[in-house]
PDB file of C-alpha atoms in Angstrom:
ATOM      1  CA  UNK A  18      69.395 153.749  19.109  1.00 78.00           C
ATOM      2  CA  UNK A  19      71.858 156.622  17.472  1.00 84.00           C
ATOM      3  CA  UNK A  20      71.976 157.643  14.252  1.00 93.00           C
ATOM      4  CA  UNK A  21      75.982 158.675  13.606  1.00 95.00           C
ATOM      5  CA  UNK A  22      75.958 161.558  11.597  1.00 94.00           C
ATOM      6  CA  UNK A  23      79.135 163.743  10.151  1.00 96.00           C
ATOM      7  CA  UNK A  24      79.430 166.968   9.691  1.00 95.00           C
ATOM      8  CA  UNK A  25      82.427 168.938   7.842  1.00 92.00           C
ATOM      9  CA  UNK A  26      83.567 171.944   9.954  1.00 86.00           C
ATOM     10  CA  UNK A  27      86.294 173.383   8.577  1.00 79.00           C
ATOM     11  CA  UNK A  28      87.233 170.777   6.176  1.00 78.00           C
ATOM     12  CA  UNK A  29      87.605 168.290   9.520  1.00 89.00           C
ATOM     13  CA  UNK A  30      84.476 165.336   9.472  1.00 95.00           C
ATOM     14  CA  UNK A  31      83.569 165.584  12.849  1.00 97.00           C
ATOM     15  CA  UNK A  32      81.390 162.649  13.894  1.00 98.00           C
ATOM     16  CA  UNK A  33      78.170 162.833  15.893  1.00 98.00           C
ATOM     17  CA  UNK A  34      75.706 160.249  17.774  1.00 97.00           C
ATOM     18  CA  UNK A  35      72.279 161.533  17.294  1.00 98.00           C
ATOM     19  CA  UNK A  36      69.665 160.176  19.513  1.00 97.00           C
ATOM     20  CA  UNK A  37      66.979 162.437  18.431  1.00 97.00           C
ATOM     21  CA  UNK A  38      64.309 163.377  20.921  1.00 96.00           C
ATOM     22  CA  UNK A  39      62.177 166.247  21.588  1.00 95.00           C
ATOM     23  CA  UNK A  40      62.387 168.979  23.803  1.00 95.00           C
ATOM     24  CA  UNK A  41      65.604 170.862  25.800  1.00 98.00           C
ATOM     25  CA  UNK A  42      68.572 169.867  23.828  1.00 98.00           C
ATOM     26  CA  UNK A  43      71.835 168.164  25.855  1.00 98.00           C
ATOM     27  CA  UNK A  44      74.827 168.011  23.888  1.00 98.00           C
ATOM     28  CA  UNK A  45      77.004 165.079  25.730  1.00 98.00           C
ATOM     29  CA  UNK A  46      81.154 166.027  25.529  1.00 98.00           C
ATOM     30  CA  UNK A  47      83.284 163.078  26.289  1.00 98.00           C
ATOM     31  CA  UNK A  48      86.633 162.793  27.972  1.00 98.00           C
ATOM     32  CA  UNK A  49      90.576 162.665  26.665  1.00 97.00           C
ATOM     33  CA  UNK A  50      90.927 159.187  26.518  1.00 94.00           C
ATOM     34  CA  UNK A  51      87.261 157.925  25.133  1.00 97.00           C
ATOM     35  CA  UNK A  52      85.066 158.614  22.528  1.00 98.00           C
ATOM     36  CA  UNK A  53      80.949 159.401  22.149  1.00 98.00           C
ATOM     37  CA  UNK A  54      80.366 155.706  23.276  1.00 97.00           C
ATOM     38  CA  UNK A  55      80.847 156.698  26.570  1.00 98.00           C
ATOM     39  CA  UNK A  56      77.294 158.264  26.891  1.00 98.00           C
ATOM     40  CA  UNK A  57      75.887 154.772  24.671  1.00 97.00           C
ATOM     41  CA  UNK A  58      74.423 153.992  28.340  1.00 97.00           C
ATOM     42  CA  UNK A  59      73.588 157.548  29.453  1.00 98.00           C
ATOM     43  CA  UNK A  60      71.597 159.160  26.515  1.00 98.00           C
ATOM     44  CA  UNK A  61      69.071 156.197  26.108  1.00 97.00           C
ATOM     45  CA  UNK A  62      67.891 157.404  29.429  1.00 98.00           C
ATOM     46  CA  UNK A  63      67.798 160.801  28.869  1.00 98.00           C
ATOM     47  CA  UNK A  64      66.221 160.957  25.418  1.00 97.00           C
ATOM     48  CA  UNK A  65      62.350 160.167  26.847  1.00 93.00           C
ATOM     49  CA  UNK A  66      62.571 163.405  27.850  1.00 97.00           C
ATOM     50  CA  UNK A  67      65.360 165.709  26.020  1.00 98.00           C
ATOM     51  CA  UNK A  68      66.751 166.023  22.797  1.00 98.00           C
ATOM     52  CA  UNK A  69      69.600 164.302  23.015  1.00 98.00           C
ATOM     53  CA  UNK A  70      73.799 163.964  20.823  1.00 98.00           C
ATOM     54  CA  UNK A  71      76.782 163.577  21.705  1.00 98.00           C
ATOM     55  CA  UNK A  72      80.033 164.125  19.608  1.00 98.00           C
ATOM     56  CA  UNK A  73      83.666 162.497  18.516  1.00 98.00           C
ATOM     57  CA  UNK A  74      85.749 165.422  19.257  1.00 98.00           C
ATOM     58  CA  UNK A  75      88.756 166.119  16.935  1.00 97.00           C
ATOM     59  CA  UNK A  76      90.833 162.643  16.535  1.00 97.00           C
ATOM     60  CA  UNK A  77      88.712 161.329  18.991  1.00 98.00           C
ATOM     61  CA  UNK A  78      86.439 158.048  17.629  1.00 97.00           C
ATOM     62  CA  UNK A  79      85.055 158.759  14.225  1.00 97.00           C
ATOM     63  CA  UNK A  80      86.009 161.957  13.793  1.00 98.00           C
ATOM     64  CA  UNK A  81      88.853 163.290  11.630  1.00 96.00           C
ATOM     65  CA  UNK A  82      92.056 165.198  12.540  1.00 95.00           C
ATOM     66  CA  UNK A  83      92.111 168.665  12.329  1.00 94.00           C
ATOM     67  CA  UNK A  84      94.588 169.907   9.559  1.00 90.00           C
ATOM     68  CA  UNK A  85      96.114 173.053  11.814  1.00 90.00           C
ATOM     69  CA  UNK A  86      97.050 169.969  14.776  1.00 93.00           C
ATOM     70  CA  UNK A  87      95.029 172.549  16.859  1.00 96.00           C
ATOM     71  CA  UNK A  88      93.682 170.863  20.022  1.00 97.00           C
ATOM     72  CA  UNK A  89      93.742 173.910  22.268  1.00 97.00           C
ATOM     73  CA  UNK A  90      89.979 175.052  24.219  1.00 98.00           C
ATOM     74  CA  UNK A  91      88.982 177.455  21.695  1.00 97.00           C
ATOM     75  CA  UNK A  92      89.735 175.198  18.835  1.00 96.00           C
ATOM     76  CA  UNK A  93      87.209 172.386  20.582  1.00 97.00           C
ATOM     77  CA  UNK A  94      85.011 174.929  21.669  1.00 97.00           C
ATOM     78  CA  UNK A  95      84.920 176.434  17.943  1.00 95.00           C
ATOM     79  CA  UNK A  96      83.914 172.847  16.968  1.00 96.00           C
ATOM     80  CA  UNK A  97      80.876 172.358  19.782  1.00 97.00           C
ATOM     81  CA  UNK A  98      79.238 175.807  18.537  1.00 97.00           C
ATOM     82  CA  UNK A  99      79.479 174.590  14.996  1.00 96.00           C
ATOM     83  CA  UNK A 100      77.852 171.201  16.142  1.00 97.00           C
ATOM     84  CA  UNK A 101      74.882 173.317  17.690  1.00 97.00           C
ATOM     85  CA  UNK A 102      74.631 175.257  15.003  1.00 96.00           C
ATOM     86  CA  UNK A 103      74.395 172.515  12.749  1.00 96.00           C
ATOM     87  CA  UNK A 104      71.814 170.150  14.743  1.00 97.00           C
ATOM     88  CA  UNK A 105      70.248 173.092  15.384  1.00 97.00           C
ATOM     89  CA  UNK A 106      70.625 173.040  18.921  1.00 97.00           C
ATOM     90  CA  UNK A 107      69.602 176.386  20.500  1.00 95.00           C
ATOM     91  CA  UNK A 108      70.853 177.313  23.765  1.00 97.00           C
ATOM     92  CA  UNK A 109      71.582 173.548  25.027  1.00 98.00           C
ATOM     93  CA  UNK A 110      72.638 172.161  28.727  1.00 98.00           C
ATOM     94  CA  UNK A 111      76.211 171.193  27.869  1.00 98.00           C
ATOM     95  CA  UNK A 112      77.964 167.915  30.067  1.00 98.00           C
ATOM     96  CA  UNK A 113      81.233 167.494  29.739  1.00 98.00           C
ATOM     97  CA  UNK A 114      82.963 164.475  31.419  1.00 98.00           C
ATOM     98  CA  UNK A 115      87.084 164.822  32.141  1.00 98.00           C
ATOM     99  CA  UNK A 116      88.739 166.790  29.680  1.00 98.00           C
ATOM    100  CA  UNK A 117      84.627 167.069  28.523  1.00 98.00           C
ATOM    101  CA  UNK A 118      84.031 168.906  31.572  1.00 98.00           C
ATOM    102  CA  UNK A 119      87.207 171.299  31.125  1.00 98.00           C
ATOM    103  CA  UNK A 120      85.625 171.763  27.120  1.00 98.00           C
ATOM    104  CA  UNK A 121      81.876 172.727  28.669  1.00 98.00           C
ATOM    105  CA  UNK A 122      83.426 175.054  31.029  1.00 98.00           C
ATOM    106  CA  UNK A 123      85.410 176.752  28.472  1.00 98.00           C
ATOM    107  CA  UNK A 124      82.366 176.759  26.085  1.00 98.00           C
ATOM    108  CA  UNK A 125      79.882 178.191  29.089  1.00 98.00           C
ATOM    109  CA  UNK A 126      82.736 180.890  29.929  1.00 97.00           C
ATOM    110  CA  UNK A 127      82.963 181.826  25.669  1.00 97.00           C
ATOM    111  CA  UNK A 128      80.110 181.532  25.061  1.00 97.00           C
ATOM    112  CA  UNK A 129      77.474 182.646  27.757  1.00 95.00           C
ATOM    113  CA  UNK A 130      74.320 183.393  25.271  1.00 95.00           C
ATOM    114  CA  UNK A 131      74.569 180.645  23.941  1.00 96.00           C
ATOM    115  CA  UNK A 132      74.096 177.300  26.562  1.00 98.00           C
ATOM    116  CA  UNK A 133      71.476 177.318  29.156  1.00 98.00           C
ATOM    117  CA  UNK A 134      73.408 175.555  31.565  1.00 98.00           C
ATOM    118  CA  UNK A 135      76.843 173.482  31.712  1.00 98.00           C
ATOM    119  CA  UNK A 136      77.408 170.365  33.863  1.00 98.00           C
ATOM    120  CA  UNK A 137      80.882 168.748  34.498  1.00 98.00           C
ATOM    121  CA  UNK A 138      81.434 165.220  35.859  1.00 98.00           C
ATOM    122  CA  UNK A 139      84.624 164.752  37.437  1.00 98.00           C
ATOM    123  CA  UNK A 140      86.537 167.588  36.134  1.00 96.00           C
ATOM    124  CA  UNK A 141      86.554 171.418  35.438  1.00 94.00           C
ATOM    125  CA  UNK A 142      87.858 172.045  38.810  1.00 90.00           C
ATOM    126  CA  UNK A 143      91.442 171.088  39.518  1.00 89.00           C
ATOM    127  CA  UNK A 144      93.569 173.828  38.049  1.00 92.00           C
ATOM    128  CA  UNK A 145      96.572 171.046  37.424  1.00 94.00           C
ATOM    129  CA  UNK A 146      98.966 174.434  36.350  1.00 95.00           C
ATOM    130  CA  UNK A 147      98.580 175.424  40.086  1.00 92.00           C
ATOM    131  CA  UNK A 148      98.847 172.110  42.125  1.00 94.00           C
ATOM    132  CA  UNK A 149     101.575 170.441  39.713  1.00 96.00           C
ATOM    133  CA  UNK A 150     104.564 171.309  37.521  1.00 97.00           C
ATOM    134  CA  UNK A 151     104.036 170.312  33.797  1.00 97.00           C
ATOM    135  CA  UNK A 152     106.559 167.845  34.553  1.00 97.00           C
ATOM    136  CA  UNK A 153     104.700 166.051  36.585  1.00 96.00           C
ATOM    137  CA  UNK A 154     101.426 165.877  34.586  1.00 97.00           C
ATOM    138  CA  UNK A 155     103.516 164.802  31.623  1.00 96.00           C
ATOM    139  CA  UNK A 156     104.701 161.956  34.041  1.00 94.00           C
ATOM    140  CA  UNK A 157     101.364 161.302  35.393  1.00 93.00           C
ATOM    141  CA  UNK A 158      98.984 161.824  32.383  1.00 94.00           C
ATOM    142  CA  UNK A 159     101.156 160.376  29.383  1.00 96.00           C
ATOM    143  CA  UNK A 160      98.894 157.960  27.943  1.00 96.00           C
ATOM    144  CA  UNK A 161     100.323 154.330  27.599  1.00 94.00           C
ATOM    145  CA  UNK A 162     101.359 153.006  24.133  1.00 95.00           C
ATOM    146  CA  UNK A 163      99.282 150.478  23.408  1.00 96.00           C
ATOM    147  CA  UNK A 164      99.632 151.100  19.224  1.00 96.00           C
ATOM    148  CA  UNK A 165     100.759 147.095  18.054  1.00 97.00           C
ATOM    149  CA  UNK A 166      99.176 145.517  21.328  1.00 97.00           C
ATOM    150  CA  UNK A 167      97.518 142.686  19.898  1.00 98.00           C
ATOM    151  CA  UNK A 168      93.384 142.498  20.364  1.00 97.00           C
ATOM    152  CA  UNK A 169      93.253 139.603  22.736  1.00 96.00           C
ATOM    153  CA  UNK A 170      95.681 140.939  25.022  1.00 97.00           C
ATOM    154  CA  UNK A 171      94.056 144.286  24.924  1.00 97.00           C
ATOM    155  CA  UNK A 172      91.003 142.636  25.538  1.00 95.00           C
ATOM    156  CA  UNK A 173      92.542 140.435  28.890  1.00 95.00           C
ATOM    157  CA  UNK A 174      94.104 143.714  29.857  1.00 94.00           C
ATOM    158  CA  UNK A 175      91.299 145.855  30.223  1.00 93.00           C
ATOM    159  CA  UNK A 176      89.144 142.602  31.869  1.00 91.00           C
ATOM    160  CA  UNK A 177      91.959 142.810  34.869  1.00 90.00           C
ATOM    161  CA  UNK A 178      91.761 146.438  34.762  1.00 87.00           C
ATOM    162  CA  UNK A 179      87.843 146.760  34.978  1.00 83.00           C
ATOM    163  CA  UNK A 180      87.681 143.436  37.127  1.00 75.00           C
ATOM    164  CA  UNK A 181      83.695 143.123  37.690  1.00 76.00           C
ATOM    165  CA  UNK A 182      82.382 146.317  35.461  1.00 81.00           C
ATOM    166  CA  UNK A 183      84.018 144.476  32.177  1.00 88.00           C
ATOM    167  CA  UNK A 184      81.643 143.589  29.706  1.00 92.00           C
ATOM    168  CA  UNK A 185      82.002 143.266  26.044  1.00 93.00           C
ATOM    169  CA  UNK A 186      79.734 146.113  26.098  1.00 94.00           C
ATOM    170  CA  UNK A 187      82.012 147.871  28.004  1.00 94.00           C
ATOM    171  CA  UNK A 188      85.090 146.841  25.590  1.00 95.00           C
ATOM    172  CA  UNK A 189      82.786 147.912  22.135  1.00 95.00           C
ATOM    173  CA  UNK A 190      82.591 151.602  24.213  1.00 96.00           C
ATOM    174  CA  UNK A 191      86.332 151.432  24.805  1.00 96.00           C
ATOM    175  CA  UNK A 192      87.555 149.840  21.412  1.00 97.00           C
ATOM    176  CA  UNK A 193      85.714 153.520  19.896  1.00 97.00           C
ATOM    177  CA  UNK A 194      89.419 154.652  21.044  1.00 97.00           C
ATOM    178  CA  UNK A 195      91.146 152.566  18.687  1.00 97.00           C
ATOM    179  CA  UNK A 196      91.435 151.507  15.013  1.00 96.00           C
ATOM    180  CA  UNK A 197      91.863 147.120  14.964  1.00 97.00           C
ATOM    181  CA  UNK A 198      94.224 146.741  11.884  1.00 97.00           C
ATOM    182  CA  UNK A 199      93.683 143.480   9.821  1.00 97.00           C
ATOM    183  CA  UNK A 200      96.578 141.654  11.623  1.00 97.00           C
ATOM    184  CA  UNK A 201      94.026 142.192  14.644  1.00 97.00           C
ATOM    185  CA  UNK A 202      96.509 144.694  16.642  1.00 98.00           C
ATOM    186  CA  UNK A 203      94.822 147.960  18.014  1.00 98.00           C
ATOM    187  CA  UNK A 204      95.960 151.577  17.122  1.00 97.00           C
ATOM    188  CA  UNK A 205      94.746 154.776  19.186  1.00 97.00           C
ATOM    189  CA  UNK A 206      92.564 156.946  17.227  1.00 96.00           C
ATOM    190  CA  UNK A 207      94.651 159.767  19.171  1.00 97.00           C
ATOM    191  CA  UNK A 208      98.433 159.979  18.689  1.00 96.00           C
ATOM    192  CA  UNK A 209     100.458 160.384  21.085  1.00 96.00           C
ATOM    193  CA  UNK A 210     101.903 164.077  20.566  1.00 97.00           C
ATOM    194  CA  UNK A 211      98.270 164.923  19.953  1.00 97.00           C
ATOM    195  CA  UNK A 212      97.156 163.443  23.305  1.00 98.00           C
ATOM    196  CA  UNK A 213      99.857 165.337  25.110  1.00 98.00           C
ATOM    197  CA  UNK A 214      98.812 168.393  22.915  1.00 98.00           C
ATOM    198  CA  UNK A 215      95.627 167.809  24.855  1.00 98.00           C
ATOM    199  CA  UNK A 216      97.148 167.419  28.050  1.00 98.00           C
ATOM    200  CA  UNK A 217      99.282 170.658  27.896  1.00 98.00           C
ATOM    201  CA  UNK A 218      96.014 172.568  27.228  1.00 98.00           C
ATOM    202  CA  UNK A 219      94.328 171.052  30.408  1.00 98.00           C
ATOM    203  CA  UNK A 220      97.922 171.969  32.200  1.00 98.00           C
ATOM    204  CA  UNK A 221      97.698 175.432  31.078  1.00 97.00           C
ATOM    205  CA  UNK A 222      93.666 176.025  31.462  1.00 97.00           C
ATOM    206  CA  UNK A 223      92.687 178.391  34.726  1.00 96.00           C
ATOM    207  CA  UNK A 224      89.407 177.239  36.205  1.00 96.00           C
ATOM    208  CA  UNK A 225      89.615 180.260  38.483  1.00 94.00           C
ATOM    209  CA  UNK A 226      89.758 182.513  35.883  1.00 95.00           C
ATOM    210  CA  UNK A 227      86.720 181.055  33.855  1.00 97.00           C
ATOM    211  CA  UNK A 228      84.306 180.553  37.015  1.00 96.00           C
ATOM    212  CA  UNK A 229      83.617 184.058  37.315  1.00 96.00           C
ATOM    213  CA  UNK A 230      82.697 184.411  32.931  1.00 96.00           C
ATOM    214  CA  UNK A 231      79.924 181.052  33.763  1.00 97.00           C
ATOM    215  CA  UNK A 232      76.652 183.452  33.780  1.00 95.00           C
ATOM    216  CA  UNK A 233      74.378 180.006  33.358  1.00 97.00           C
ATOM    217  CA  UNK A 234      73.461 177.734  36.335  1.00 97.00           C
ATOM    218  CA  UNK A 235      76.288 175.106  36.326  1.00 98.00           C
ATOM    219  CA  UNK A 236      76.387 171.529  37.982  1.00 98.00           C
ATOM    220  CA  UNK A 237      79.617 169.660  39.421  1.00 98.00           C
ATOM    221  CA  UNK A 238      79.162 166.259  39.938  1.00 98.00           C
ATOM    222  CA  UNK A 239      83.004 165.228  40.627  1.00 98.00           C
ATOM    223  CA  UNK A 240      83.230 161.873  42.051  1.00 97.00           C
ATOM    224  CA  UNK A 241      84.490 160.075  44.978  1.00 97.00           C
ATOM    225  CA  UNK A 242      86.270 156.677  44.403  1.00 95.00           C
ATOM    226  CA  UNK A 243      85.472 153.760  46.535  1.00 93.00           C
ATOM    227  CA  UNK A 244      88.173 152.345  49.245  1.00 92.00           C
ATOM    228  CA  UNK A 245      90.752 151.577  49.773  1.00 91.00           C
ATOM    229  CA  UNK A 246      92.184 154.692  47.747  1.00 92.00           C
ATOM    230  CA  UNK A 247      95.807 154.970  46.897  1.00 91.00           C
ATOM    231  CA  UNK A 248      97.646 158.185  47.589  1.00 93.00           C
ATOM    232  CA  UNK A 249      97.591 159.727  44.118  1.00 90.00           C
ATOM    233  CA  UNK A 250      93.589 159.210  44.567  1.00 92.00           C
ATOM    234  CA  UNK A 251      93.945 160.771  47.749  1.00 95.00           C
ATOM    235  CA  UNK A 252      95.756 163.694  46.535  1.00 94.00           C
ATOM    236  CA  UNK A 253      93.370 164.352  43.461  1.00 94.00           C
ATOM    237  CA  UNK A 254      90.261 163.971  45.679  1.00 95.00           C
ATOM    238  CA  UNK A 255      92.112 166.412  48.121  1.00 96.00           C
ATOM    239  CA  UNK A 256      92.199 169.031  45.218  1.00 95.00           C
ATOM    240  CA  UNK A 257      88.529 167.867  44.012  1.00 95.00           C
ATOM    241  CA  UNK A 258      87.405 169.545  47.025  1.00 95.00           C
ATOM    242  CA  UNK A 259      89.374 172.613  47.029  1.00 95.00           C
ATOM    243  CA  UNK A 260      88.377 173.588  43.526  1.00 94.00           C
ATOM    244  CA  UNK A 261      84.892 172.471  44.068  1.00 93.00           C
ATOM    245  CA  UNK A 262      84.764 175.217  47.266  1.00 93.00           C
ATOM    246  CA  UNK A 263      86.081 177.695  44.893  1.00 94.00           C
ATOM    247  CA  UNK A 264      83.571 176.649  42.125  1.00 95.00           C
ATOM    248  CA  UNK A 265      80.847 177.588  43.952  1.00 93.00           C
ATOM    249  CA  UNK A 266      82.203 180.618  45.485  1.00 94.00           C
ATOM    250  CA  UNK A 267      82.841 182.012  42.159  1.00 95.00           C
ATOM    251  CA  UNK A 268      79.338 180.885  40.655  1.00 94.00           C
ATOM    252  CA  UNK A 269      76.343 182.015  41.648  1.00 87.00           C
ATOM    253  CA  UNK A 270      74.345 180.056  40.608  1.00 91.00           C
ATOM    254  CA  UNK A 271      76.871 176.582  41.177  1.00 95.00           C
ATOM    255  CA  UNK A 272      75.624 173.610  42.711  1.00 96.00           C
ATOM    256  CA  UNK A 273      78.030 170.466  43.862  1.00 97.00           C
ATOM    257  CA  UNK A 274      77.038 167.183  43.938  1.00 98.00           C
ATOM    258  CA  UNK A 275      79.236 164.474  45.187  1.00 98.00           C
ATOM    259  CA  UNK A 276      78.852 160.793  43.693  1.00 98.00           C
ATOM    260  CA  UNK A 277      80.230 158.712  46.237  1.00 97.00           C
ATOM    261  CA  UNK A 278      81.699 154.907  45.578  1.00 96.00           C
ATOM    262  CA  UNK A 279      81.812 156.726  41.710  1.00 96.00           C
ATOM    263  CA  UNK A 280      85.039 155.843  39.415  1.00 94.00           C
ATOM    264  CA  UNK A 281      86.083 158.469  37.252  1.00 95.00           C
ATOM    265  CA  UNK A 282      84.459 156.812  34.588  1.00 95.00           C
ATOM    266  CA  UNK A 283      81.206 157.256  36.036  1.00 97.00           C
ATOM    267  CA  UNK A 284      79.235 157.535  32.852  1.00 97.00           C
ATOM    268  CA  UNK A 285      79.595 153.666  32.276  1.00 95.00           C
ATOM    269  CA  UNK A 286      79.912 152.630  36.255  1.00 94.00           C
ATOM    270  CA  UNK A 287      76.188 154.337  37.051  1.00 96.00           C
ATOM    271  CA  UNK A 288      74.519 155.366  33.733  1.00 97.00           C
ATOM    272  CA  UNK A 289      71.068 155.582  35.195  1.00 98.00           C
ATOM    273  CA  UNK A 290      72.632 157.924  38.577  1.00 98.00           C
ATOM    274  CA  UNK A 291      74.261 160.198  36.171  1.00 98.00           C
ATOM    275  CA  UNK A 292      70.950 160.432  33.976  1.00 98.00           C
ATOM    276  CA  UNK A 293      68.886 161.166  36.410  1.00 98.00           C
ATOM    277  CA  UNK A 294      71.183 164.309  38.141  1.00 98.00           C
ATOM    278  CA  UNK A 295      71.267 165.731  34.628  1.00 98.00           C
ATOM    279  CA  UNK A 296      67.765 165.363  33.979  1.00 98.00           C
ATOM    280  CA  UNK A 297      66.397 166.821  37.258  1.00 98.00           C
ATOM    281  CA  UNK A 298      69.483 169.072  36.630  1.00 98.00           C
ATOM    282  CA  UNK A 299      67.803 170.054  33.069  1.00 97.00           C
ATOM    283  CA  UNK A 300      64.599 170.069  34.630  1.00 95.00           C
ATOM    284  CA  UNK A 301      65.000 172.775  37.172  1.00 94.00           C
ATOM    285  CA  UNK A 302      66.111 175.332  34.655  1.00 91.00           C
TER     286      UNK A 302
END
């Protein structure tokens, strides 16, 4: 069980899931559009052995808005070293997940003394400024607008979407997202100008530039979705592969992992697969 815990950087409440633990510390980075709950089945497994928290980042779940509307990598980045600093967390493994993995790449590539090693699940790797015009990310990546949508609907809706991974489990993690107002309508934490605030960043962010700065051993574990795939999955998996060749390349001291039959959203999917390549991950160091 977590203890949430908040801690004012800046004059922002950032809000942080503390599972406590003993030993090398793992700070857990979540994705654009989720929260800390996404590691709720992860950590459990990984605390035995680690010490183990994971954090709202700014506007995301608990956690305040920042007053400067800065959502740019060093802004989140400046954020995660204040976290460590505050829990105390010398020299942790960093795992980022989507935008997450982006964020611990960044942080690895700023801050080099200061992580023992980063690991990124599905992301970190793509480069979107290179394979797409910002255009077409807005197109692809604009969030939909769910503010108003009534709870039960929301509810239905994400039961089709998940089909046999939905469990209200599942819709507690994904509800961390959202504020339910008392006429029992849902609200995104995130706004939408902040979310594509977000995206721009992840638009304008150079993997290839940042590979070379990583000095720590680093982990990939980008997935592969099951079949059949539609062609925008086929197209992102394409460039999965591409930036993973050039990830390790560029790192020495890289290793890829593929999850096959993974959804992006691997972290809820196969908790106790993605615990156990982090800890052996951790392990090795």
């Amino acid at each position: 069980m977590s203890t949430g815990t908040f801690l004012t950087l800046n004059s922002t409440r950032i809000h942080v899931n503390d599972w406590g633990g003993d030993g090398q510390p793992i700070l857990l980075v979540h994705g654009l559009a989720s929260n800390a709950r996404i590691w709720n089945r992860v950590a459990p497994l990984l605390v035995e052995s680690f010490r183990v928290a994971a954090l709202d980042q700014r506007s995301h779940g608990l956690s305040d808005g920042p007053h400067d509307d800065d959502y740019g990598f060093e802004a989140v980045c400046r954020d995660m070293r204040e976290v460590c600093t505050e829990l105390k967390f010398n020299k942790p493994i960093v795992v980022g997940h989507s935008w997450g993995a982006g964020v611990a790449l960044e942080y690895a590539a700023r801050y080099p003394d200061g992580v023992s090693g980063v690991v990124m699940i599905d992301g970190g790797f793509v480069g979107m400024g290179r394979r797409m015009t910002w255009e077409e990310t807005e197109k692809r990546l604009a969030p939909p607008r769910l503010s108003g949508t009534p709870l039960a609907k929301f509810r239905e809706r994400l039961k089709k979407s998940l089909d046999g991974d939905f469990s209200e489990e599942v819709l507690n993690i994904i509800l961390g997202n959202f504020e339910v107002r008392p006429d029992n309508t849902v609200r995104p934490h995130l706004a939408f100008e902040s979310h594509m605030k977000i995206v721009r960043a992840m638009w304008e962010q150079d993997p290839d530039r940042l590979y070379p700065q990583v000095k720590c051993p680093a982990l990939f574990l980008p997935c592969i979705p099951p079949e059949p795939r539609d062609p925008m999955s086929e197209q992102f998996l394409s460039w999965k592969r591409e930036g993973a060749a050039l990830a390790r390349k560029l790192i020495p001291q890289a290793r890829i992992d593929w999850l096959a039959d993974s959804i992006h959203d691997v972290p809820l999917q196969r908790p106790e697969l993605v615990a156990e390549k982090i800890a052996a991950f951790a392990s090795d160091l």
